[in-house]
Coordinates of C-alpha atoms and ligand atoms in Angstrom, one line a residue:
M18 CA -79.3 -34.4 52.2
N19 CA -80.9 -34.2 55.6
N20 CA -83.8 -36.5 55.2
T21 CA -81.8 -39.1 53.3
I22 CA -82.1 -42.7 54.5
H23 CA -78.8 -44.7 54.2
R24 CA -78.8 -48.5 53.7
D25 CA -76.1 -50.9 53.0
V26 CA -77.8 -52.7 50.0
I27 CA -80.8 -51.5 48.0
V28 CA -82.7 -53.7 45.7
I29 CA -84.8 -52.0 43.0
G30 CA -87.8 -54.1 42.0
G31 CA -90.3 -56.1 44.1
G32 CA -90.9 -59.0 41.7
I33 CA -89.9 -62.6 42.4
I34 CA -86.3 -61.9 41.7
G35 CA -86.2 -59.0 44.2
A36 CA -88.0 -61.3 46.7
A37 CA -85.4 -64.1 46.4
I38 CA -82.6 -61.6 46.7
S39 CA -84.0 -60.0 49.8
Y40 CA -84.8 -63.4 51.3
Y41 CA -81.3 -64.9 50.9
C42 CA -79.5 -61.6 51.8
S43 CA -81.5 -60.9 54.9
K44 CA -81.1 -64.5 56.0
A45 CA -77.4 -64.1 55.7
G46 CA -77.5 -61.0 57.9
I47 CA -77.2 -58.3 55.2
D48 CA -78.9 -55.0 55.7
I49 CA -81.3 -54.9 52.7
T50 CA -84.0 -52.6 51.5
V51 CA -86.4 -53.1 48.6
L52 CA -87.9 -50.2 46.6
E53 CA -90.9 -51.1 44.4
K54 CA -92.7 -48.6 42.3
K55 CA -96.2 -50.2 42.6
E56 CA -97.2 -53.2 44.7
L57 CA -95.0 -56.3 45.3
A58 CA -95.4 -58.8 42.4
S59 CA -97.3 -56.3 40.3
G60 CA -95.0 -56.8 37.3
T61 CA -94.4 -60.0 35.3
S62 CA -94.3 -62.2 38.5
S63 CA -98.1 -62.0 38.7
R64 CA -98.7 -62.4 35.0
C65 CA -97.2 -65.8 34.3
D66 CA -97.3 -69.5 34.9
G67 CA -95.7 -71.1 37.9
N68 CA -93.4 -73.8 36.6
I69 CA -90.0 -74.6 38.0
L70 CA -88.7 -76.5 35.0
A71 CA -85.6 -78.3 33.9
I72 CA -87.4 -80.0 31.0
D73 CA -87.2 -77.0 28.6
K74 CA -83.6 -75.8 29.5
D75 CA -80.7 -76.2 27.2
P76 CA -78.7 -79.3 28.3
G77 CA -75.6 -78.3 30.2
F78 CA -75.2 -75.1 32.2
D79 CA -78.8 -73.9 31.8
S80 CA -80.3 -77.2 33.0
Q81 CA -77.8 -77.6 35.8
M82 CA -78.6 -74.1 37.1
S83 CA -82.3 -75.0 36.9
L84 CA -81.8 -78.2 38.8
R85 CA -80.0 -76.4 41.6
S86 CA -82.8 -73.8 41.7
Q87 CA -85.4 -76.7 41.9
Q88 CA -83.5 -78.1 44.9
L89 CA -83.6 -74.7 46.6
V90 CA -87.3 -74.3 46.0
H91 CA -87.8 -77.7 47.6
E92 CA -85.9 -76.4 50.6
L93 CA -87.9 -73.1 50.6
N94 CA -91.1 -75.2 50.8
K95 CA -89.8 -76.3 54.2
E96 CA -88.2 -73.0 55.3
L97 CA -90.8 -70.4 54.4
E98 CA -93.7 -69.7 56.8
T99 CA -96.3 -69.0 54.2
S100 CA -97.3 -71.8 51.8
F101 CA -96.9 -71.1 48.1
E102 CA -98.8 -74.1 46.6
Y103 CA -95.7 -76.1 45.9
R104 CA -96.1 -79.5 44.1
N105 CA -93.4 -81.7 42.7
P106 CA -95.1 -84.0 40.1
G107 CA -92.6 -83.7 37.2
S108 CA -93.7 -82.5 33.7
I109 CA -93.9 -83.8 30.2
L110 CA -93.4 -82.7 26.6
V111 CA -95.5 -84.3 23.8
C112 CA -94.5 -84.7 20.2
E113 CA -96.9 -84.6 17.2
N114 CA -94.6 -85.8 14.4
D115 CA -91.6 -88.0 13.7
N116 CA -89.2 -85.1 13.5
E117 CA -90.1 -83.9 17.0
L118 CA -89.8 -87.4 18.4
E119 CA -86.4 -87.7 16.9
A120 CA -85.3 -84.3 18.3
A121 CA -86.9 -85.4 21.7
Q122 CA -84.8 -88.5 21.8
K123 CA -81.6 -86.4 21.3
W124 CA -82.8 -84.0 24.0
V125 CA -83.4 -86.8 26.5
Q126 CA -80.0 -88.4 25.8
Q127 CA -78.2 -85.1 26.3
Q128 CA -80.0 -84.4 29.5
Q129 CA -79.4 -88.0 30.8
E130 CA -75.7 -87.7 30.0
A131 CA -75.7 -84.5 32.1
G132 CA -77.2 -86.5 35.0
L133 CA -80.8 -85.3 34.8
D134 CA -83.9 -87.5 35.5
F135 CA -85.3 -87.6 31.9
K136 CA -87.1 -90.4 30.1
M137 CA -88.9 -91.0 26.8
L138 CA -92.6 -91.8 26.8
D139 CA -94.4 -93.9 24.2
R140 CA -98.1 -93.7 23.0
E141 CA -99.1 -96.1 25.8
D142 CA -97.5 -93.9 28.4
L143 CA -99.3 -90.9 27.1
R144 CA -102.7 -92.8 27.2
N145 CA -101.9 -93.7 30.8
E146 CA -101.0 -90.0 31.6
S147 CA -104.4 -88.6 30.4
K148 CA -107.3 -90.2 28.5
F149 CA -108.0 -86.7 27.1
F150 CA -104.9 -86.6 24.9
A151 CA -105.4 -86.7 21.1
D152 CA -105.0 -90.2 19.7
D153 CA -102.5 -89.3 17.0
L154 CA -99.7 -88.1 19.3
Y155 CA -96.4 -89.9 18.7
G156 CA -95.0 -89.9 22.2
G157 CA -93.1 -87.6 24.4
L158 CA -90.6 -87.2 27.2
E159 CA -90.7 -86.7 31.0
C160 CA -88.6 -84.8 33.5
K161 CA -89.2 -86.1 37.0
T162 CA -87.8 -83.3 39.0
D163 CA -90.0 -80.5 37.7
S164 CA -92.3 -78.7 40.1
T165 CA -94.9 -76.0 40.2
V166 CA -95.8 -73.1 42.5
N167 CA -98.1 -70.2 42.7
P168 CA -95.6 -67.5 41.6
Y169 CA -97.5 -64.6 43.3
M170 CA -97.6 -66.6 46.6
L171 CA -93.9 -67.5 46.4
T172 CA -93.0 -63.9 45.9
Y173 CA -95.0 -62.8 48.9
S174 CA -93.8 -65.7 51.0
M175 CA -90.1 -64.8 50.4
F176 CA -90.8 -61.2 51.1
Y177 CA -92.7 -62.1 54.3
S178 CA -89.8 -64.2 55.6
A179 CA -87.2 -61.6 54.5
Q180 CA -89.0 -59.0 56.6
K181 CA -88.8 -61.3 59.5
H182 CA -85.1 -61.4 59.0
G183 CA -84.9 -57.6 59.0
A184 CA -85.4 -56.6 55.3
R185 CA -87.2 -53.3 54.8
I186 CA -89.7 -52.9 51.9
H187 CA -91.0 -49.6 50.5
T188 CA -93.8 -50.0 48.0
H189 CA -95.2 -47.2 45.8
T190 CA -91.6 -45.9 45.7
E191 CA -90.4 -45.4 42.2
V192 CA -86.8 -44.9 41.5
K193 CA -86.4 -41.8 39.3
R194 CA -82.7 -41.2 39.3
V195 CA -79.5 -43.0 40.5
N196 CA -76.1 -41.4 40.7
K197 CA -72.9 -41.8 42.7
D198 CA -71.7 -39.1 45.1
P199 CA -68.1 -38.1 45.4
S200 CA -67.6 -40.7 48.3
G201 CA -68.7 -43.5 46.0
R202 CA -72.1 -44.0 47.6
F203 CA -75.2 -44.5 45.4
V204 CA -77.8 -41.7 45.7
I205 CA -81.2 -43.0 44.8
E206 CA -84.0 -40.5 44.2
T207 CA -87.6 -41.7 44.4
N208 CA -91.0 -40.2 44.5
N209 CA -90.9 -41.1 48.2
G210 CA -87.6 -39.6 49.3
T211 CA -83.9 -40.0 48.7
F212 CA -81.9 -43.1 49.8
T213 CA -78.2 -43.7 49.8
A214 CA -76.6 -47.1 49.6
N215 CA -73.2 -48.8 49.3
K216 CA -74.6 -51.3 46.9
V217 CA -77.5 -51.4 44.5
V218 CA -79.1 -54.4 42.8
N219 CA -81.2 -53.8 39.7
A220 CA -84.0 -56.5 39.8
C221 CA -86.5 -54.6 37.5
G222 CA -87.2 -57.3 35.0
V223 CA -88.2 -55.7 31.7
W224 CA -87.6 -52.3 33.2
A225 CA -84.0 -53.1 34.1
P226 CA -82.6 -51.2 31.1
L227 CA -84.2 -48.0 32.3
I228 CA -82.4 -48.2 35.7
G229 CA -79.2 -49.1 33.8
E230 CA -79.5 -45.9 31.7
M231 CA -79.6 -43.8 34.9
L232 CA -76.0 -45.0 35.5
N233 CA -75.0 -45.1 31.8
V234 CA -75.0 -48.9 31.7
E235 CA -76.5 -50.6 28.7
I236 CA -78.6 -53.6 29.7
P237 CA -79.8 -55.5 26.6
I238 CA -83.2 -56.8 27.8
K239 CA -86.4 -56.6 25.7
P240 CA -90.0 -57.3 26.7
R241 CA -91.3 -60.5 25.0
K242 CA -95.1 -60.7 25.5
G243 CA -96.8 -63.9 26.6
Q244 CA -100.6 -64.5 26.9
L245 CA -102.5 -67.1 28.9
I246 CA -106.1 -68.4 29.3
V247 CA -107.4 -69.4 32.8
A248 CA -110.0 -72.1 32.2
S249 CA -112.1 -73.9 34.8
R250 CA -111.6 -77.6 35.4
Q251 CA -114.7 -79.6 34.5
R252 CA -112.9 -82.9 34.4
L253 CA -109.6 -84.2 35.7
V254 CA -107.7 -83.8 32.4
G255 CA -104.3 -84.3 34.0
L256 CA -102.3 -83.7 37.2
R257 CA -99.1 -82.3 35.8
K258 CA -97.6 -79.8 33.5
V259 CA -97.7 -80.6 29.8
M260 CA -96.1 -78.8 26.9
E261 CA -95.7 -79.5 23.2
F262 CA -92.2 -80.1 22.0
G263 CA -92.8 -77.2 19.6
Y264 CA -92.7 -74.9 22.7
L265 CA -88.9 -75.6 22.8
I266 CA -88.6 -74.7 19.2
S267 CA -90.6 -71.6 19.7
K268 CA -88.5 -70.6 22.7
F269 CA -85.2 -71.1 21.0
G270 CA -86.3 -69.7 17.6
G271 CA -86.4 -72.8 15.4
E272 CA -88.8 -73.7 12.5
R273 CA -92.1 -75.4 13.3
V274 CA -94.7 -77.1 11.1
V275 CA -97.7 -74.9 12.1
D276 CA -100.0 -72.4 10.4
P277 CA -98.7 -68.8 9.8
V278 CA -100.8 -67.2 12.6
T279 CA -99.7 -69.8 15.2
E280 CA -96.1 -69.1 14.0
K281 CA -96.5 -65.3 14.0
Y282 CA -97.6 -65.2 17.7
G283 CA -95.3 -68.1 18.7
V284 CA -98.2 -70.0 20.1
A285 CA -97.3 -73.4 21.6
L286 CA -99.3 -75.5 24.1
V287 CA -98.5 -75.1 27.7
F288 CA -101.0 -76.7 30.0
E289 CA -100.8 -76.3 33.8
P290 CA -103.3 -77.6 36.3
T291 CA -103.3 -75.3 39.3
E292 CA -103.9 -76.2 43.0
S293 CA -107.1 -74.2 42.8
Q294 CA -108.5 -76.7 40.3
N295 CA -108.2 -74.5 37.2
F296 CA -106.0 -74.8 34.2
L297 CA -103.6 -72.2 32.9
I298 CA -103.4 -72.6 29.1
G299 CA -100.9 -70.9 27.0
S300 CA -98.9 -69.4 25.6
S301 CA -97.6 -67.0 23.0
R302 CA -94.3 -65.2 22.4
E303 CA -94.0 -61.9 20.6
F304 CA -92.1 -58.7 20.7
N305 CA -94.6 -55.9 21.0
G306 CA -93.1 -53.3 23.2
F307 CA -94.6 -52.9 26.6
D308 CA -98.2 -53.7 25.5
I309 CA -99.9 -56.1 27.9
K310 CA -103.4 -55.9 26.4
V311 CA -105.0 -59.2 25.7
N312 CA -105.2 -59.9 21.9
H313 CA -108.3 -62.0 21.1
E314 CA -106.8 -63.4 18.0
V315 CA -104.0 -64.8 20.1
T316 CA -106.5 -66.2 22.6
K317 CA -108.3 -68.0 19.7
Y318 CA -105.0 -69.6 18.5
I319 CA -104.0 -70.6 22.0
A320 CA -107.4 -72.3 22.5
K321 CA -107.1 -74.0 19.0
R322 CA -103.7 -75.3 20.0
A323 CA -105.0 -76.7 23.3
V324 CA -107.8 -78.5 21.4
R325 CA -105.4 -80.0 18.9
F326 CA -103.7 -81.8 21.8
Y327 CA -106.8 -82.3 24.0
P328 CA -109.8 -82.5 21.6
K329 CA -112.2 -83.2 24.4
M330 CA -111.4 -79.9 26.1
A331 CA -113.3 -78.0 23.4
D332 CA -116.1 -77.3 25.9
M333 CA -113.8 -75.8 28.5
T334 CA -115.0 -72.6 30.2
V335 CA -112.7 -69.6 30.0
I336 CA -112.6 -67.6 33.3
R337 CA -110.2 -64.9 32.3
Q338 CA -107.1 -64.1 30.2
Y339 CA -104.0 -62.1 30.9
A340 CA -100.7 -61.2 29.3
G341 CA -97.2 -60.5 30.8
L342 CA -93.8 -59.4 29.6
R343 CA -90.9 -61.8 29.7
P344 CA -87.5 -60.1 30.2
W345 CA -85.8 -61.5 27.1
T346 CA -82.0 -61.6 26.5
E347 CA -80.5 -62.6 23.2
D348 CA -78.8 -65.8 24.5
H349 CA -81.8 -66.8 26.7
L350 CA -79.7 -66.7 29.9
P351 CA -80.4 -64.1 32.7
I352 CA -77.9 -61.4 33.7
I353 CA -76.8 -62.2 37.2
S354 CA -73.7 -60.0 37.5
H355 CA -71.7 -57.3 39.1
V356 CA -71.2 -54.4 36.7
D357 CA -67.5 -53.7 36.8
E358 CA -67.6 -50.2 35.4
V359 CA -69.9 -49.1 38.3
P360 CA -68.5 -50.7 41.4
G361 CA -71.2 -51.8 43.8
F362 CA -73.9 -52.1 41.0
Y363 CA -75.4 -55.5 40.3
V364 CA -77.9 -56.7 37.7
A365 CA -80.3 -59.6 38.4
A366 CA -82.7 -59.5 35.5
G367 CA -83.4 -60.9 32.0
H368 CA -84.8 -64.3 33.0
E369 CA -87.3 -64.4 30.1
G370 CA -89.7 -67.3 30.6
D371 CA -87.6 -68.8 33.4
G372 CA -87.7 -66.2 36.2
I373 CA -89.9 -68.3 38.5
S374 CA -87.7 -71.4 37.9
L375 CA -84.5 -69.4 38.5
A376 CA -85.5 -66.9 41.2
A377 CA -84.1 -69.0 44.1
I378 CA -80.7 -69.6 42.5
T379 CA -80.5 -65.9 41.5
G380 CA -81.2 -64.8 45.1
K381 CA -78.7 -67.1 46.5
V382 CA -75.9 -66.2 44.0
I383 CA -76.5 -62.4 44.5
E384 CA -76.2 -63.0 48.2
E385 CA -72.9 -64.9 47.7
M386 CA -71.6 -62.2 45.4
I387 CA -72.4 -59.4 47.8
S388 CA -70.9 -61.3 50.7
G389 CA -67.8 -62.1 48.7
K390 CA -68.3 -65.9 49.0
E391 CA -67.7 -68.5 46.3
T392 CA -70.8 -68.8 44.2
T393 CA -73.0 -72.0 44.3
I394 CA -72.8 -72.2 40.4
P395 CA -70.3 -70.8 38.0
I396 CA -71.3 -67.2 36.9
E397 CA -69.1 -66.6 33.9
L398 CA -72.0 -67.2 31.4
L399 CA -74.3 -64.8 33.3
R400 CA -71.9 -61.9 33.3
H401 CA -73.3 -58.5 32.1
D402 CA -70.4 -57.8 29.8
R403 CA -70.9 -60.9 27.7
F404 CA -73.0 -58.8 25.3
K405 CA -70.4 -56.0 24.9
E406 CA -69.1 -57.1 21.6
R407 CA -72.5 -57.6 20.1
V408 CA -75.2 -55.1 19.1
I409 CA -78.8 -55.9 19.9
S410 CA -81.4 -54.1 17.7
Ligands
LIG514 C1 -97.1 -65.7 30.1 C2 -95.9 -66.0 30.9 C3 -95.7 -67.2 31.5 C4 -94.5 -67.5 32.2 N1 -94.4 -68.7 32.8 C5 -93.3 -68.9 33.5 C6 -93.1 -70.2 34.1 O1 -93.9 -71.1 34.1 N2 -91.9 -70.5 34.8 C7 -90.9 -69.5 34.9 O2 -89.9 -69.8 35.5 N3 -91.1 -68.3 34.4 C8 -92.2 -68.0 33.7 N4 -92.4 -66.7 33.1 C9 -91.3 -65.7 33.3 C10 -91.4 -65.1 34.7 O3 -92.7 -64.7 35.0 C11 -90.4 -63.9 34.7 O4 -89.2 -64.2 34.3 C12 -90.3 -63.3 36.1 O5 -91.6 -63.0 36.7 C13 -89.5 -62.0 36.1 O6 -89.4 -61.6 37.5 P1 -88.7 -60.2 37.8 O7 -88.8 -60.1 39.3 O8 -87.4 -60.1 37.1 O9 -89.6 -59.1 37.1 P2 -91.0 -58.4 37.6 O10 -91.9 -59.4 38.3 O11 -91.5 -57.7 36.5 O12 -90.5 -57.4 38.7 C14 -89.8 -56.2 38.4 C15 -90.4 -55.1 39.4 O13 -89.6 -54.0 39.2 C16 -90.5 -52.9 39.5 N5 -89.9 -51.6 38.9 C17 -89.7 -51.3 37.6 N6 -89.2 -50.1 37.5 C18 -89.0 -49.6 38.8 C19 -88.5 -48.4 39.3 N7 -88.1 -47.4 38.5 N8 -88.5 -48.2 40.7 C20 -89.0 -49.2 41.5 N9 -89.5 -50.4 41.0 C21 -89.5 -50.6 39.7 C22 -91.8 -53.3 38.8 O14 -92.9 -52.6 39.2 C23 -91.8 -54.8 39.1 O15 -92.7 -55.1 40.2 C24 -93.5 -66.4 32.4 C25 -93.8 -65.2 31.9 C26 -94.9 -64.9 31.1 C27 -95.1 -63.5 30.6

C-alpha cells in the first residue's frame, strides 16, 4: 500500500450533510477529508427546496432537534464567510377544510406546550398575508422561527470554511470498496487512489445503503422522489414559505381529501419565494427507485394544486422543473449514529425532506460523537440499531 493516503477521519459524500460534518469537525481541530464521487452538492442537496423548518416536525424530539438546528444556522449566517441567502421570516400552513383546521389547532397546542413559537391564523390573517390566497381557505398556522436558505450555497459555504480550517476535499472520487485491515484501520478504495482512516462517516444520502453493504451493515434508507417547479415572479405573491396542511398528512402517510392522481403522487402545495425573486412550487412524494426524470403529469398536478390555493397565479411562467431523491427512513428520523458492530464507522444519512433543516445539528452531533463529547441533543432515537427488530420491504 505504498501510495495510500492516511487520514484520521474520512467522510464519504459531499452533500449538505457531508459539508456540515466537515465544517464542525475541522473547526474543532479534527483532521478530516471528504470523498465525493461527482461535484459537491451534486446529489439531493441541489435538487430540493431550502427551508429550515420546525412547522412540519412532529412535536417533541423532532421539533426540538429542528429548533436547535435553526439556531445553529442563525449562527452560521454570522460565522461563515460566503453568504447563503439566509432569511428568517417564519412560515405558514394553510387549511382548506374544518378537519384540517381542527388538526391544526391540536398541532399548534402541542408545539406551544413544547415551547415553540406557533400560533393559529384566521381568515383575516391569511388575507393580510397575501391578497392572492383563495377566498375559501379556513385559516392556518404560523411558526415564527422558520427560516430559508439557498441549500446549494449553504453546502458550498460550509465546505469553503471547512477548507480554511484544514479540511481536505476530493471530488470525482468514488468510493468503490471499504474494508478493515488487521490493525483495525479502514481501507477505502476509490477510482482516485486508496485511503486509510481511523474513522469513516457515511454521509451518502440515498446512496448510504451501498456504502453500508461494503461493510456488511444494513442501512434501511429508500429514495423518495420529489419534484418542483421553478416559476418566475410576476407579482409579489408573498414573502414567506407557505404549505398546505395536507403536506403534513402526505409526509406522515395519513388520508387526505384529494383526487386520486394528487394522492398517487403525494402532491401537496409548498410555495417558497426565493431571494432571486422566483418561486419554488412543489412538491410530490413517491417511491420510484433512483429515477429523477421530471414527470409531466406530476408537474400538471403540482401546478393545479398551486392554483387551488393561489387562483390568480394561473398565469405564472414556468422557468424549469427538477426532481430529487429524499433519503427516506421508516420513522421519518435520520440515522445519526455510531455503528457498534463496526467500531469507528458512523452513519449520518436518512434525513428525508429535512436534510437542509437538520444539516447543522447533524454536523455538530457527529463532531461531538467523534470527539467523545456529550452531545448537544439526545441521540437515542437516531441510533442505527433502532431498525434491527423490524424488516423494511
Ligand atoms: C423536492 C425536494 C425538496 C426538499 N426540500 C427540503 C427543504 O425545504 N428543507 C429540507 O430540510 N430538506 C429538503 N429536502 C431534503 C434534502 O434535500 C435532503 O434531505 C438533503 O439534501 C440530503 O443531503 P445529503 O447530504 O444526505 O445527501 P446528498 O446531497 O444526496 O449527498 C450525498 C452525496 O454522496 C455522494 N456519493 C454517493 N455515493 C458515493 C460514493 N460511493 N463515493 C463518494 N461519494 C458518493 C453523492 O454524489 C452525493 O453528492 C428536499 C428534498 C427534495 C427531493
